[in-house]
mmCIF file of C-alpha atoms in Angstrom:
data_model
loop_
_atom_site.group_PDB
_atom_site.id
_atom_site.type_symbol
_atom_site.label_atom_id
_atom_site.label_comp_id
_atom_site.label_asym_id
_atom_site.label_seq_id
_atom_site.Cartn_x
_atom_site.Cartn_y
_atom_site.Cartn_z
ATOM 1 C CA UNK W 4 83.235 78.826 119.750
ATOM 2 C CA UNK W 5 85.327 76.297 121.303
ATOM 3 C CA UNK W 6 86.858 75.133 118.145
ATOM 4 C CA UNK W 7 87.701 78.809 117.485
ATOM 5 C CA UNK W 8 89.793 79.499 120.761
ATOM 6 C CA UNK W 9 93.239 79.662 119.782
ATOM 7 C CA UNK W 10 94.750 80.608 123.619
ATOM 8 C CA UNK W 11 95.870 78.096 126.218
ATOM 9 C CA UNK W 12 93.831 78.533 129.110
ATOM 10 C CA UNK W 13 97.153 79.494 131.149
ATOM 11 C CA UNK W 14 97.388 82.883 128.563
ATOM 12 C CA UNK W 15 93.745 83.183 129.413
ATOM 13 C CA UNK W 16 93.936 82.739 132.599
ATOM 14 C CA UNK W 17 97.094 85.621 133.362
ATOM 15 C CA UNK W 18 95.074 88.202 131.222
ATOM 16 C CA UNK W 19 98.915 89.238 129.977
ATOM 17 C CA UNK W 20 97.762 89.556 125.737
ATOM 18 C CA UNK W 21 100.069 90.058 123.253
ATOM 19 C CA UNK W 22 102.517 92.552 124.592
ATOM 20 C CA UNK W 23 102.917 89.937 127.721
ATOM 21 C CA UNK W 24 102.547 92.961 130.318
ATOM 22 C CA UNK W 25 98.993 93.099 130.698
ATOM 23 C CA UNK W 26 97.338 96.588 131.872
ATOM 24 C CA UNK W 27 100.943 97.693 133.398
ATOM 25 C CA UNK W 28 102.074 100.369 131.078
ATOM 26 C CA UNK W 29 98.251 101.486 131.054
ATOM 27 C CA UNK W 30 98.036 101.648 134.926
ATOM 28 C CA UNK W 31 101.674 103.654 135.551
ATOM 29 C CA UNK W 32 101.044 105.959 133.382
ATOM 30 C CA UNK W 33 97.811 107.084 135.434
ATOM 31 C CA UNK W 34 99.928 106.903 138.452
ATOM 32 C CA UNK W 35 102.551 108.799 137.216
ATOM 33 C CA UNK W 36 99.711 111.451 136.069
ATOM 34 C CA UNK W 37 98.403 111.868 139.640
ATOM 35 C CA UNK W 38 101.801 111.889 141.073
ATOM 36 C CA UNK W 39 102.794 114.598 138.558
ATOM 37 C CA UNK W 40 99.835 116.752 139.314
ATOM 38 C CA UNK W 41 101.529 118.181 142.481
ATOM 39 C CA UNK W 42 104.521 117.808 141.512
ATOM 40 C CA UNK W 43 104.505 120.085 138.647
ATOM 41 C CA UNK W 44 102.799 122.368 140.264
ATOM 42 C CA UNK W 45 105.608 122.719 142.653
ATOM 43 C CA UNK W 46 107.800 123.031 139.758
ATOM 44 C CA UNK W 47 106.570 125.735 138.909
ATOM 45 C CA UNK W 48 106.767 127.400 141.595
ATOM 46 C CA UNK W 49 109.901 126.705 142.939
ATOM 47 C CA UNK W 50 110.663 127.669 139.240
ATOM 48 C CA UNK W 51 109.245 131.233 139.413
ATOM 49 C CA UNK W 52 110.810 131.937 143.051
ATOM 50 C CA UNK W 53 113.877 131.585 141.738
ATOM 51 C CA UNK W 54 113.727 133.884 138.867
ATOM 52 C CA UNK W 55 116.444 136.339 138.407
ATOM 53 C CA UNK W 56 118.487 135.108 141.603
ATOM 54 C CA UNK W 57 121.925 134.788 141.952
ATOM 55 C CA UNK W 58 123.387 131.628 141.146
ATOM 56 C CA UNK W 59 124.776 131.225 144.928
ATOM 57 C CA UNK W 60 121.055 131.855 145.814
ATOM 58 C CA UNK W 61 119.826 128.932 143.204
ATOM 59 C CA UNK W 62 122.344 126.430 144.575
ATOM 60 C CA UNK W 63 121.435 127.083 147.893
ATOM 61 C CA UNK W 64 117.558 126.653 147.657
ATOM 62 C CA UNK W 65 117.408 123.661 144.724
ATOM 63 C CA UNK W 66 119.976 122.012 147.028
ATOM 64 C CA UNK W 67 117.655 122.496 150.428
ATOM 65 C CA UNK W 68 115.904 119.282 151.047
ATOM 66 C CA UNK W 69 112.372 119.715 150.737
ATOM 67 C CA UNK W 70 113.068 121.690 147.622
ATOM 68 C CA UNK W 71 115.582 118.717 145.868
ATOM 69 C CA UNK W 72 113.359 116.368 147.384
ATOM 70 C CA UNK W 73 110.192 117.376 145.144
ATOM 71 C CA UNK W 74 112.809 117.884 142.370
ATOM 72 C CA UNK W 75 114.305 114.030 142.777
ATOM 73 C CA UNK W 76 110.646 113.200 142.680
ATOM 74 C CA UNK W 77 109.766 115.403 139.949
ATOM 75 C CA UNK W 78 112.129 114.067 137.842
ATOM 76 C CA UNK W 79 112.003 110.370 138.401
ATOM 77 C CA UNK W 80 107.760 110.533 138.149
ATOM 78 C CA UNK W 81 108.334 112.400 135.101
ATOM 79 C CA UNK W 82 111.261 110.343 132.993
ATOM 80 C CA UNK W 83 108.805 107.267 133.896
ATOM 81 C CA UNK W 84 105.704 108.917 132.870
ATOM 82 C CA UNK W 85 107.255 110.654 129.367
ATOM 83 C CA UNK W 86 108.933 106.948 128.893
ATOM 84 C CA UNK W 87 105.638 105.194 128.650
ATOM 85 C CA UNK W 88 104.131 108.192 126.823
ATOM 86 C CA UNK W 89 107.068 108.265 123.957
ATOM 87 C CA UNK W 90 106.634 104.350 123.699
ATOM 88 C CA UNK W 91 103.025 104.760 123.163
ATOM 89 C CA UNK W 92 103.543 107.176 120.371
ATOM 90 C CA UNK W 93 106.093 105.629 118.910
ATOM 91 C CA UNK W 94 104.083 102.148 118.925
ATOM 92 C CA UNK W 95 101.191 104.262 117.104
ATOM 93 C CA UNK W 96 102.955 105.732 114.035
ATOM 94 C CA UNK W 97 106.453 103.754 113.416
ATOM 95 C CA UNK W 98 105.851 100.322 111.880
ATOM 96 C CA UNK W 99 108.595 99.263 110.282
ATOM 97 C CA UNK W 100 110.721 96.971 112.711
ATOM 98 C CA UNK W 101 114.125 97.788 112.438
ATOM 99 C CA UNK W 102 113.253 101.539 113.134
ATOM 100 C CA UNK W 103 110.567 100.937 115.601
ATOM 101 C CA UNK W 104 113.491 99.067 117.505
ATOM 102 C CA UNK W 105 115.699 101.652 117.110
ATOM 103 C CA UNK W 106 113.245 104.836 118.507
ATOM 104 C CA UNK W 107 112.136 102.381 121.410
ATOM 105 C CA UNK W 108 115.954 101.986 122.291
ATOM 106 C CA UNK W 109 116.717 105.563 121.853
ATOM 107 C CA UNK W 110 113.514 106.350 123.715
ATOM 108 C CA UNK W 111 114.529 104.311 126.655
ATOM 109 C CA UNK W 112 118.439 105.694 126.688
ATOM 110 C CA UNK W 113 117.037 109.593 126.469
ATOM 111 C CA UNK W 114 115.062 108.990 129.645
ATOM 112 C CA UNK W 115 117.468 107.466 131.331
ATOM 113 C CA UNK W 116 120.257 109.858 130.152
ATOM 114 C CA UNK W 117 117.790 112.627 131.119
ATOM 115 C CA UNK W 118 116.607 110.702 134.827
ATOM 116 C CA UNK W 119 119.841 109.916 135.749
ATOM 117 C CA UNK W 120 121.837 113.343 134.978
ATOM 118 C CA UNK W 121 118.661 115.306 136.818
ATOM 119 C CA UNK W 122 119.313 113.271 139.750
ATOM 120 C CA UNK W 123 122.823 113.531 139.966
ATOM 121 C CA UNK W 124 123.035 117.330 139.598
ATOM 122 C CA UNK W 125 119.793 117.480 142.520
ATOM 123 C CA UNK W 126 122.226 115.279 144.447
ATOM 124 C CA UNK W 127 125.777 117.572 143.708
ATOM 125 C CA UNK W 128 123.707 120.456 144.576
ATOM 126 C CA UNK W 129 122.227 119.053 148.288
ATOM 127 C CA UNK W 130 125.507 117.372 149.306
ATOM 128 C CA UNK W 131 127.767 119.869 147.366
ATOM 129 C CA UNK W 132 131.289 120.023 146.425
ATOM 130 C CA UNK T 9 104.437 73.499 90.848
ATOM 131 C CA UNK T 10 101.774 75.400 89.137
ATOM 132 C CA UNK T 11 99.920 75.091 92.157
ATOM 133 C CA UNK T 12 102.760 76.626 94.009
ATOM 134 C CA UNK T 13 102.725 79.321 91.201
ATOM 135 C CA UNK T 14 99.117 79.938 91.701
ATOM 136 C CA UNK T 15 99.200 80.158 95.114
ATOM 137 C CA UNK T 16 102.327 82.723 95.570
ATOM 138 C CA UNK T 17 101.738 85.894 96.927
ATOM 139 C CA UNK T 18 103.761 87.873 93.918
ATOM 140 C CA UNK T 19 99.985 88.254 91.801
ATOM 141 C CA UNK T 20 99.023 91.368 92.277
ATOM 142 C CA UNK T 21 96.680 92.478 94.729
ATOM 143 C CA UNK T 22 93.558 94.605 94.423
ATOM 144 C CA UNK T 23 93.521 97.315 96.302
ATOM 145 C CA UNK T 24 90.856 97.082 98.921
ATOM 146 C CA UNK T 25 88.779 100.294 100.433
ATOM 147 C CA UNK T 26 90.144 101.593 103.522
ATOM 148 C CA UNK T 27 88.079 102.450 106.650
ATOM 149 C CA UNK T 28 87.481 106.663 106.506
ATOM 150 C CA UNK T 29 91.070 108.335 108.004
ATOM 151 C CA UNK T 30 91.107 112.072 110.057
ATOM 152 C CA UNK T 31 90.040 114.424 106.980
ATOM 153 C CA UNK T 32 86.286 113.138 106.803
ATOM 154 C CA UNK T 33 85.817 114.035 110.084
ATOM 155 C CA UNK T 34 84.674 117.671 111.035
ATOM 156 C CA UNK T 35 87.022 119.302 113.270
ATOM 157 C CA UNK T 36 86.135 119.250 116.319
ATOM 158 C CA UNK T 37 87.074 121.009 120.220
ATOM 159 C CA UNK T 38 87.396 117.666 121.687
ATOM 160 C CA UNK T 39 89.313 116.316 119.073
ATOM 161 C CA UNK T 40 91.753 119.003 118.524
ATOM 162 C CA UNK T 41 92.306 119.106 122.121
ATOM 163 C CA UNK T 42 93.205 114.653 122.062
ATOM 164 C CA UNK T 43 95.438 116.189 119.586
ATOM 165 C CA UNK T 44 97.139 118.594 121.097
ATOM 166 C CA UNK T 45 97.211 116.537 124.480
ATOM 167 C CA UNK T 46 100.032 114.092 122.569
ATOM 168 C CA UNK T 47 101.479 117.063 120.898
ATOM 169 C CA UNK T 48 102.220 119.095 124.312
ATOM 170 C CA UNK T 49 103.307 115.666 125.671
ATOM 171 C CA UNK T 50 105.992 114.835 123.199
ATOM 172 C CA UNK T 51 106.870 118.907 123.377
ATOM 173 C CA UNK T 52 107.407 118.400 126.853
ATOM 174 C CA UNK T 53 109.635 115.289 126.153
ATOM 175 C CA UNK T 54 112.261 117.193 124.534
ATOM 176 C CA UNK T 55 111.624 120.066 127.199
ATOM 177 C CA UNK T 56 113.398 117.918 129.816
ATOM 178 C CA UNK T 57 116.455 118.803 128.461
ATOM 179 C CA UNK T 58 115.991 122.325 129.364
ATOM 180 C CA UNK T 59 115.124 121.327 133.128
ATOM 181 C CA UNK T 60 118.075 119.004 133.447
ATOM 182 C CA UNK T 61 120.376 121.934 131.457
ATOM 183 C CA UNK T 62 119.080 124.437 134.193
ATOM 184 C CA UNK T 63 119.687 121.900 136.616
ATOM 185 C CA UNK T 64 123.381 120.799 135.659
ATOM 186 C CA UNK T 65 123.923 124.229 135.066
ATOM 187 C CA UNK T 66 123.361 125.235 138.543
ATOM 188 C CA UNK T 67 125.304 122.349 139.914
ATOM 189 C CA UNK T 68 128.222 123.116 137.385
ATOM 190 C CA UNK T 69 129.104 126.259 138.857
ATOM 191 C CA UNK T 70 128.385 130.018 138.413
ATOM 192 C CA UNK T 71 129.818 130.641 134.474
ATOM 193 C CA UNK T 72 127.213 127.867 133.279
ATOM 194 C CA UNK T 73 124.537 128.780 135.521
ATOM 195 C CA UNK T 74 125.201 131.993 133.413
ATOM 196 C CA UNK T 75 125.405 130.748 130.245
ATOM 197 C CA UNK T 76 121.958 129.025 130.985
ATOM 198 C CA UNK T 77 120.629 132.653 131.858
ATOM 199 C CA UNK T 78 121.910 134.306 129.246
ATOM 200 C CA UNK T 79 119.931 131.556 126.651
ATOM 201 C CA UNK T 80 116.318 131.695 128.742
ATOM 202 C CA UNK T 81 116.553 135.847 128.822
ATOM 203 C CA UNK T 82 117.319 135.517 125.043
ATOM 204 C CA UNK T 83 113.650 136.371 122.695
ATOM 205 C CA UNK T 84 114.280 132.689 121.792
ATOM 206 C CA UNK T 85 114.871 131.636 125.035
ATOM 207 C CA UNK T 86 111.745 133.237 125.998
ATOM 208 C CA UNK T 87 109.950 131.862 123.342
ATOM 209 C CA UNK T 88 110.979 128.232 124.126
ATOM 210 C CA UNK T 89 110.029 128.809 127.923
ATOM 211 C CA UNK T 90 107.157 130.621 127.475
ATOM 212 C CA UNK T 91 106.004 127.496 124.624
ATOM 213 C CA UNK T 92 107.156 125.062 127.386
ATOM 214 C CA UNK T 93 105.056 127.044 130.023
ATOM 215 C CA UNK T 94 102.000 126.385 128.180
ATOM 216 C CA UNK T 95 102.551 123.180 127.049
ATOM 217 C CA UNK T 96 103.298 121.637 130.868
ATOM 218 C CA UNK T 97 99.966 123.779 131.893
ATOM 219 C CA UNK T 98 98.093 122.360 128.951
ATOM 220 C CA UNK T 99 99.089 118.401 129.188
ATOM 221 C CA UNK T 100 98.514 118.993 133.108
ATOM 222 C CA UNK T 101 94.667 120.111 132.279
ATOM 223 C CA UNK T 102 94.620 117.642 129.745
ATOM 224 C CA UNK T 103 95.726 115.267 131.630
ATOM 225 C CA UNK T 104 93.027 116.003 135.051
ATOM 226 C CA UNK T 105 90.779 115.721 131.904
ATOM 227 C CA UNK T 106 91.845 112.162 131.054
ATOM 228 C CA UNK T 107 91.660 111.011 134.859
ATOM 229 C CA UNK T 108 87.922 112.301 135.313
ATOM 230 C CA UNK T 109 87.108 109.908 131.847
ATOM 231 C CA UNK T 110 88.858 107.387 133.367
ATOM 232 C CA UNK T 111 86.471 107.781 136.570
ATOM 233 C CA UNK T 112 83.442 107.375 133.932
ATOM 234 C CA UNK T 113 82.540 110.953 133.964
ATOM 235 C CA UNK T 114 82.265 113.797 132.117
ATOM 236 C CA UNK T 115 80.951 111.517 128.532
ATOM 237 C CA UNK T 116 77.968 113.735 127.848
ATOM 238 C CA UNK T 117 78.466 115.634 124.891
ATOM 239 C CA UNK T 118 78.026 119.287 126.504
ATOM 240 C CA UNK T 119 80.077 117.799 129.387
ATOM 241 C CA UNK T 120 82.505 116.745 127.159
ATOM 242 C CA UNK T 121 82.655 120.082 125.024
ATOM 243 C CA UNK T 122 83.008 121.825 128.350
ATOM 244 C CA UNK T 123 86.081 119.959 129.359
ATOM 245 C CA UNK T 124 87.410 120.205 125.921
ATOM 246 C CA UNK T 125 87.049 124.177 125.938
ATOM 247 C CA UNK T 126 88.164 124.263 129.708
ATOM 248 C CA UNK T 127 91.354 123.041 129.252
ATOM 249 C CA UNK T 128 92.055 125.049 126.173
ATOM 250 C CA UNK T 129 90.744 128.302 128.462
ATOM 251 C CA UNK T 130 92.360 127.406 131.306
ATOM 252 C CA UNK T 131 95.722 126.700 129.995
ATOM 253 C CA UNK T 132 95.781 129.796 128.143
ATOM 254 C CA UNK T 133 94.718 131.600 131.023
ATOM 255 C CA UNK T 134 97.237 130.084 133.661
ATOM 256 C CA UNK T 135 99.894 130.220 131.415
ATOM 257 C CA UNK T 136 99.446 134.280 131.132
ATOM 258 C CA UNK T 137 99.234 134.373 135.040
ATOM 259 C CA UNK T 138 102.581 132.389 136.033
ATOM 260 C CA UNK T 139 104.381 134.734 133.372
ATOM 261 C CA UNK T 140 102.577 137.806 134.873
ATOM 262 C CA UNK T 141 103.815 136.635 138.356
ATOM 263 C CA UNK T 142 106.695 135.783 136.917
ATOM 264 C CA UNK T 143 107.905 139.187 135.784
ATOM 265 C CA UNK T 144 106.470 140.651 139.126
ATOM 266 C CA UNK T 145 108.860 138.383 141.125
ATOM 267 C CA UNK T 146 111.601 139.534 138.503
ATOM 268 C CA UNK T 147 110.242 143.255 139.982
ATOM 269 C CA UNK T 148 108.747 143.921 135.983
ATOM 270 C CA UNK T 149 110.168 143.100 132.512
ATOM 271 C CA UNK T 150 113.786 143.626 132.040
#
């Protein structure tokens, strides 16, 4: 078997394999699964509550802070969480390079776009003007 | 050169039998529901552009907190929310699901049926009772 071992023992050793991250990706994304748990529950309830009010009555309870800050951590758990799980997919059924390069980039630009215009509107409506 | 020749890659190659795909298996709860786990994930992926709509919406001012109204009280609207509803509901029993494997439980096959048929049930059924409650806090359908 010896002859057959084509690792250094240093690659051995940090356990990282091919994709050089290791178990990462693997672990956040049960993290981010817990997390979400709770936090999508809330969602959805802060969601219903504010059926059919008045958009003066919306701004004023998404931008109260407990409510915004479930929302800031709704959305950040979630663009993380959806990141990895998009990647995953995409790593599953697109093979050829130059288009499996592409969706990753686009995948990692939507969440972003998504994560970082969330936050900023959370923010606009706690701090207003 | 010949040897070159002989040993290029252009020759063609015989095709070689492939490992059994999808369609020989029966169809199964548990598999349908793996299925539709990644399915209501990647729904819910494009369904965060509703949530950050809604939410620039609101912080945009009153005529595009309206506009956003107007599109969710829409049959399509209501159609898109009502699809979201159950997929967030489904991927979150799904995912509870996926975190009790990954204690090491629930691998027996009538546990395993049971979990697959739970989360089918149960997302179904919650989805139904947010909507009901929803349309009570809206004080009935309108």
């Amino acid at each position: 078997m010896k002859g057959t071992q084509m690792r250094t023992p240093m690659r051995r050793v940090r356990g990282l394999g091919a994709a050089h991250t290791g178990t990462q990706d693997f672990w956040h994304q049960r993290l981010t699964s817990v997390a979400g748990i709770p936090l999508c529950i809330a969602l959805v309830i802060i969601v219903v509550a504010l059926l059919g009010r008045s958009h003066a009555a919306v701004v004023q309870i998404l931008g109260s802070p407990i409510v915004a800050i479930i929302m800031l951590l709704f959305i950040i758990n979630t663009v993380y969480h959806m990141w990895i799980g998009m990647q995953e997919i995409i790593i599953d059924y697109v093979h050829e390079d130059k288009l499996k390069l592409a969706t990753l980039l686009g995948n990692t630009f939507f969440c972003f776009a998504i994560g970082f215009a969330s936050a900023f509107a959370i923010l606009k409506l706690s701090f207003g003007v | 050169m010949t040897e070159l020749e002989a040993g290029s890659t252009t020759a063609p190659r015989r095709s070689r039998p492939l490992s059994p795909h999808l369609q020989v298996y029966k169809l199964m709860l548990t598999f349908v529901m793996s299925g539709f786990h990644r399915i209501s994930g990647a729904v819910l992926y494009f369904g965060m552009l509703l949530i950050a709509w809604w939410l620039i919406a609101a912080a945009s001012g009153p005529n595009a907190y309206a506009n956003f109204e107007w599109f969710m009280g829409s049959l399509i609207g209501r159609l898109v929310l009502f699809g979201y509803t159950w997929a967030l509901l489904h991927h979150l029993l799904g995912g509870i699901r996926h975190l009790i494997w990954d204690l090491g439980l629930g691998f027996e096959p009538a546990e395993r049926e049971f979990l697959a048929l739970a989360t089918i049930v149960g997302s179904i059924s919650l989805t139904l009772i947010v909507w009901v409650v929803g349309y009570l806090a809206m004080g009935g359908p309108r």
